[in-house]
XYZ file of C-alpha atoms in Angstrom:
365
model
C 0.000 0.000 0.000
C 1.335 3.486 -0.866
C 2.180 5.776 2.020
C -0.092 8.784 1.441
C -0.291 12.065 3.322
C -3.499 12.774 5.185
C -6.230 14.660 3.347
C -5.871 17.443 5.933
C -2.206 17.897 5.052
C -2.981 17.839 1.323
C -5.651 20.515 1.789
C -3.272 22.710 3.758
C -0.551 22.448 1.133
C -2.998 23.165 -1.688
C -4.357 26.283 0.000
C -0.762 27.543 -0.051
C 0.045 26.517 -3.607
C -3.183 28.021 -4.943
C -2.382 31.355 -3.329
C -5.537 31.184 -1.232
C -3.808 31.007 2.141
C -1.778 34.204 1.836
C -2.821 35.813 -1.419
C -0.855 36.749 -4.543
C 0.405 40.182 -5.640
C -1.361 40.642 -8.987
C -3.711 39.103 -11.518
C -0.820 38.205 -13.820
C 1.053 36.629 -10.914
C -2.027 34.555 -10.104
C -2.344 33.270 -13.677
C 1.356 32.407 -13.749
C 1.070 30.704 -10.364
C -1.781 28.467 -11.515
C -0.315 27.823 -14.973
C -3.768 28.133 -16.550
C -7.263 29.020 -15.356
C -10.328 27.448 -16.952
C -12.279 30.354 -18.442
C -15.227 29.088 -20.459
C -17.239 31.148 -17.942
C -15.379 34.440 -18.348
C -16.943 36.120 -15.322
C -16.225 33.120 -13.099
C -12.580 33.055 -14.190
C -12.220 36.659 -13.107
C -13.254 35.812 -9.557
C -10.970 32.739 -9.572
C -8.209 35.335 -9.791
C -9.886 37.926 -7.577
C -10.171 35.426 -4.735
C -6.375 35.105 -4.799
C -5.468 38.789 -5.241
C -6.768 40.658 -2.213
C -8.097 44.111 -2.953
C -8.355 43.513 -6.701
C -11.369 44.381 -8.848
C -12.766 42.870 -12.034
C -11.237 45.672 -14.088
C -7.776 44.452 -13.027
C -8.373 41.210 -14.936
C -9.478 43.164 -17.998
C -6.335 45.294 -17.677
C -4.083 42.219 -17.578
C -5.729 41.026 -20.788
C -5.554 44.435 -22.478
C -1.858 44.682 -21.547
C -1.282 41.314 -23.292
C 0.196 39.799 -20.105
C -2.640 37.260 -20.011
C -4.301 35.586 -23.007
C -7.578 33.703 -23.304
C -7.767 30.866 -25.788
C -8.323 27.093 -26.044
C -4.967 25.602 -24.958
C -6.130 22.543 -23.012
C -8.970 20.011 -22.978
C -10.639 21.842 -25.867
C -11.949 24.549 -23.543
C -11.156 28.190 -22.886
C -8.436 29.108 -20.393
C -6.578 32.181 -19.243
C -2.829 31.577 -19.594
C 0.363 33.613 -19.318
C 0.990 35.202 -22.713
C 4.459 33.692 -22.942
C 3.078 30.154 -22.525
C 0.201 29.942 -25.003
C 2.022 29.000 -28.205
C 4.213 26.373 -26.577
C 1.226 24.767 -24.838
C -0.761 24.727 -28.086
C 2.168 23.072 -29.845
C 1.888 20.012 -27.592
C -1.873 19.929 -26.935
C -3.373 21.230 -30.180
C -2.622 18.275 -32.481
C -4.098 15.779 -30.007
C -7.253 17.852 -29.478
C -7.764 18.398 -33.212
C -7.269 14.703 -33.884
C -10.000 13.880 -31.375
C -12.291 16.364 -33.170
C -11.900 14.675 -36.580
C -15.242 12.883 -36.432
C -17.090 16.010 -35.286
C -15.525 18.067 -38.073
C -16.419 15.438 -40.654
C -20.032 15.402 -39.455
C -20.101 19.208 -39.720
C -18.632 19.135 -43.225
C -15.463 20.918 -42.142
C -12.462 19.707 -44.139
C -9.042 21.109 -44.960
C -10.400 23.085 -47.922
C -13.131 24.783 -45.870
C -10.660 25.481 -43.078
C -8.131 27.048 -45.446
C -10.789 29.317 -46.932
C -12.063 30.335 -43.491
C -8.530 31.010 -42.305
C -7.772 33.207 -45.281
C -10.881 35.293 -44.674
C -10.155 35.609 -40.946
C -6.595 36.750 -41.615
C -7.751 39.256 -44.215
C -10.424 40.716 -41.935
C -8.220 40.894 -38.838
C -4.843 41.945 -40.246
C -3.547 45.338 -39.198
C -4.574 45.124 -35.571
C -8.299 44.869 -36.242
C -10.689 42.841 -34.117
C -14.046 41.204 -34.754
C -16.797 39.916 -32.522
C -17.875 36.324 -32.975
C -20.948 37.468 -34.882
C -18.890 39.730 -37.138
C -16.372 37.000 -37.950
C -19.089 34.505 -38.725
C -20.891 37.090 -40.876
C -17.689 37.502 -42.917
C -17.605 33.761 -43.506
C -21.274 33.678 -44.411
C -20.776 36.491 -46.928
C -18.027 34.461 -48.561
C -20.270 31.422 -48.865
C -18.933 29.484 -45.855
C -21.885 28.295 -43.786
C -21.666 28.827 -40.039
C -24.934 27.035 -39.329
C -25.205 24.893 -36.234
C -21.775 24.440 -34.648
C -19.788 25.105 -37.823
C -18.931 28.695 -36.952
C -17.857 27.847 -33.429
C -15.695 24.953 -34.582
C -13.966 27.063 -37.222
C -13.015 29.608 -34.532
C -11.954 26.784 -32.219
C -9.821 25.208 -34.970
C -8.117 28.500 -35.788
C -7.363 29.050 -32.095
C -5.836 25.591 -31.727
C -3.609 26.330 -34.708
C -2.466 29.545 -33.028
C -4.010 31.781 -35.693
C -6.363 33.768 -33.496
C -7.138 34.307 -29.828
C -9.499 36.355 -27.701
C -8.438 39.995 -27.601
C -10.079 43.238 -26.424
C -12.673 42.866 -23.697
C -16.135 43.893 -24.860
C -19.061 43.651 -22.476
C -19.121 40.180 -20.972
C -16.853 38.699 -23.613
C -13.984 39.483 -25.967
C -13.373 40.237 -29.619
C -11.118 38.039 -31.739
C -7.680 39.090 -32.969
C -4.720 37.546 -34.756
C -2.483 36.015 -32.119
C 0.753 37.059 -33.835
C -0.372 40.692 -33.901
C -1.987 40.852 -30.481
C 0.851 39.077 -28.702
C 3.937 38.579 -30.888
C 6.280 35.787 -29.852
C 9.212 37.197 -27.897
C 11.174 34.008 -27.213
C 12.158 31.040 -29.386
C 9.794 28.090 -29.393
C 10.590 25.456 -26.802
C 11.261 21.850 -27.705
C 8.364 19.523 -26.900
C 10.093 17.911 -23.902
C 10.957 21.296 -22.457
C 7.359 22.481 -22.815
C 6.049 19.327 -21.153
C 8.403 19.832 -18.233
C 7.620 23.541 -17.897
C 3.870 22.869 -17.931
C 4.197 20.109 -15.321
C 6.256 22.328 -13.024
C 3.807 25.201 -13.529
C 0.924 22.894 -12.659
C 2.565 21.700 -9.450
C 3.513 25.261 -8.503
C -0.129 26.305 -8.453
C -1.857 22.983 -7.701
C 0.555 20.777 -5.757
C 0.565 18.364 -4.138
C -0.813 16.453 -7.110
C -0.310 13.177 -8.962
C 0.772 12.556 -12.537
C -2.800 11.379 -13.145
C -4.061 14.765 -11.943
C -1.689 16.521 -14.340
C -2.706 14.281 -17.225
C -6.385 15.105 -16.655
C -5.771 18.846 -16.209
C -3.549 19.204 -19.269
C -5.445 16.776 -21.495
C -2.156 15.009 -22.249
C -1.533 11.281 -22.054
C -0.267 9.512 -18.961
C 2.827 8.655 -20.969
C 3.460 12.367 -21.476
C 2.739 13.084 -17.816
C 5.225 10.455 -16.655
C 7.822 11.766 -19.099
C 7.309 15.268 -17.695
C 7.919 13.976 -14.178
C 11.096 12.217 -15.282
C 12.377 15.293 -17.148
C 11.561 17.637 -14.246
C 14.338 16.060 -12.174
C 15.107 17.989 -9.012
C 12.615 20.737 -9.865
C 9.985 18.590 -8.130
C 10.020 16.445 -5.007
C 7.735 13.777 -3.604
C 5.066 14.927 -1.140
C 4.064 11.320 -0.481
C 4.226 8.085 -2.465
C 1.926 9.393 -5.229
C 1.866 13.199 -5.058
C 4.500 15.770 -5.949
C 5.260 19.417 -5.239
C 7.820 21.841 -6.618
C 11.152 21.602 -4.856
C 11.202 25.246 -3.786
C 7.852 25.001 -1.958
C 7.980 25.667 1.748
C 9.028 22.949 4.210
C 6.418 20.409 5.166
C 5.956 21.771 8.689
C 4.522 25.001 7.247
C 1.942 23.070 5.265
C 0.765 20.730 8.014
C -2.860 20.187 8.974
C -2.849 23.228 11.278
C -2.459 25.514 8.254
C -5.717 24.310 6.657
C -7.722 27.142 8.141
C -9.896 29.990 6.938
C -12.944 30.369 4.743
C -13.133 31.065 1.025
C -15.948 31.883 -1.369
C -14.816 30.385 -4.666
C -16.077 30.788 -8.203
C -17.695 28.228 -10.427
C -14.914 26.254 -12.155
C -12.339 27.319 -9.550
C -9.087 25.407 -9.964
C -9.028 24.466 -6.258
C -11.745 21.900 -6.929
C -11.711 21.508 -10.698
C -7.979 21.126 -11.325
C -7.585 17.447 -10.363
C -8.665 14.039 -11.487
C -9.061 12.978 -7.833
C -10.956 15.676 -5.918
C -11.552 13.525 -2.849
C -9.004 15.244 -0.586
C -10.906 18.548 -0.725
C -14.500 17.341 -1.060
C -16.352 14.279 0.174
C -17.064 12.263 -3.012
C -20.669 11.912 -1.828
C -21.104 15.649 -2.422
C -19.427 15.733 -5.856
C -22.746 15.375 -7.739
C -23.906 18.605 -6.123
C -20.807 20.483 -7.260
C -21.246 19.176 -10.822
C -24.947 18.317 -11.097
C -25.579 15.369 -13.367
C -21.894 15.236 -14.267
C -22.636 17.827 -16.955
C -19.304 19.613 -16.661
C -20.864 22.769 -15.196
C -19.095 23.343 -11.870
C -20.973 25.320 -9.218
C -19.544 28.088 -6.990
C -18.252 26.549 -3.759
C -17.757 27.413 -0.111
C -14.477 26.252 1.413
C -13.818 25.994 5.134
C -10.465 24.810 6.484
C -9.586 23.593 3.008
C -12.699 21.451 2.627
C -15.572 22.171 0.219
C -18.529 22.404 2.608
C -21.280 23.810 0.405
C -22.414 25.925 -2.519
C -23.526 29.519 -2.889
C -25.809 31.313 -5.298
C -26.200 35.020 -6.004
C -29.477 36.816 -6.646
C -29.143 40.213 -8.304
C -31.349 42.941 -6.851
C -31.769 46.543 -7.942
C -29.541 47.993 -5.223
C -27.607 45.004 -3.903
C -26.727 41.388 -4.567
C -28.157 38.836 -2.175
C -26.533 35.440 -1.618
C -27.928 32.073 -0.541
C -25.670 29.469 1.079
C -26.360 25.744 0.758
C -24.361 23.563 3.148
C -23.627 19.925 2.458
C -23.823 18.772 6.081
C -26.344 20.999 7.793
C -27.013 24.715 7.803
C -24.089 27.092 7.303
C -23.836 30.178 9.500
C -24.141 33.139 7.101
C -21.966 35.287 9.346
C -19.038 32.896 8.829
C -18.800 33.648 5.101
C -20.094 37.228 5.019
C -16.617 38.862 5.183
C -15.478 36.900 2.112
C -18.723 37.650 0.323
C -18.156 41.356 0.943
C -14.788 41.006 -0.800
C -16.517 39.286 -3.709
C -19.173 42.034 -3.964
C -16.522 44.752 -3.798
C -14.580 43.006 -6.581
C -17.643 43.423 -8.819
C -18.467 46.921 -7.610
C -21.669 45.722 -6.015
C -23.196 46.141 -2.571
C -23.732 42.914 -0.680
C -27.339 42.428 0.321
C -28.837 39.759 2.549
C -26.900 36.547 3.097
C -29.126 33.615 3.992
C -28.706 29.878 4.396
C -30.916 27.044 3.225
C -32.142 24.779 5.995
């Protein structure tokens, strides 16, 4: 039997690695710390970062994007993420081919072949060149005008394909979303491309920096890469990582084990839907009783709910209700009623992040 650390010790160490225990200095620092932040829900991804950068506001995330320090695209698992600008191309180089290969059947069913893709790419490059940007509707209208149907999921998959090939990415923030731009114009490459092995290693170390302790299976799930790749990354990382127990690893420059013992797993956190603290692992058992997992992801539909964390453990969910003058919040505990007063200070931080006034905080019985 493997010698594994207690769940309490794992939770304590993860609160530190995620930047939740002590906070991080900036939005860009938070994205770099986590390696990547799932961002299919753009608003949720902003609070993933806000929860780690005390005193920040939503506009700080927009500013990090507008400054080109952080990019939003589809680098892993076929879904949107926020990533450090310097990492996107190298990640796409190792994940993109695998993701596109898995999409072959879908593309064939949609009638998207190499000829259609080439035509769509040419139009996108022509419309976006010179620093221009287009909304999704505008880009799809350009394709439609050229005789390329965007019916059903065709338009989305053409954008998705172009992003995986590193042609375009999300650019200027507009309302609740972003406009599309050419990646090479919005964020020109400033360093030579890494070799595949070097990228694998860098991504593994980045993952452990912001998620450790974690297993190679956790990394494989998070990155969408094979277990063979994950094991190769561990081997190549060498002394950059160290064992936390018989299955989990942390970066070698993380703090000594006594500072991440069970006594450090304290405090309360109000986390966003899709927050990496819960989402970013294949095995989420150490931070949430598996019996409650169906409530975090109802029906296993991939839509993660906002969570309440106490002493490192996911203890319930929360839901906002927008009012005219304030935003009210309802708490839903997994094991009995949650005291609203316990989470109200964190909820005030969340409301301030969005420039809202916090209204009534109630708990379901």
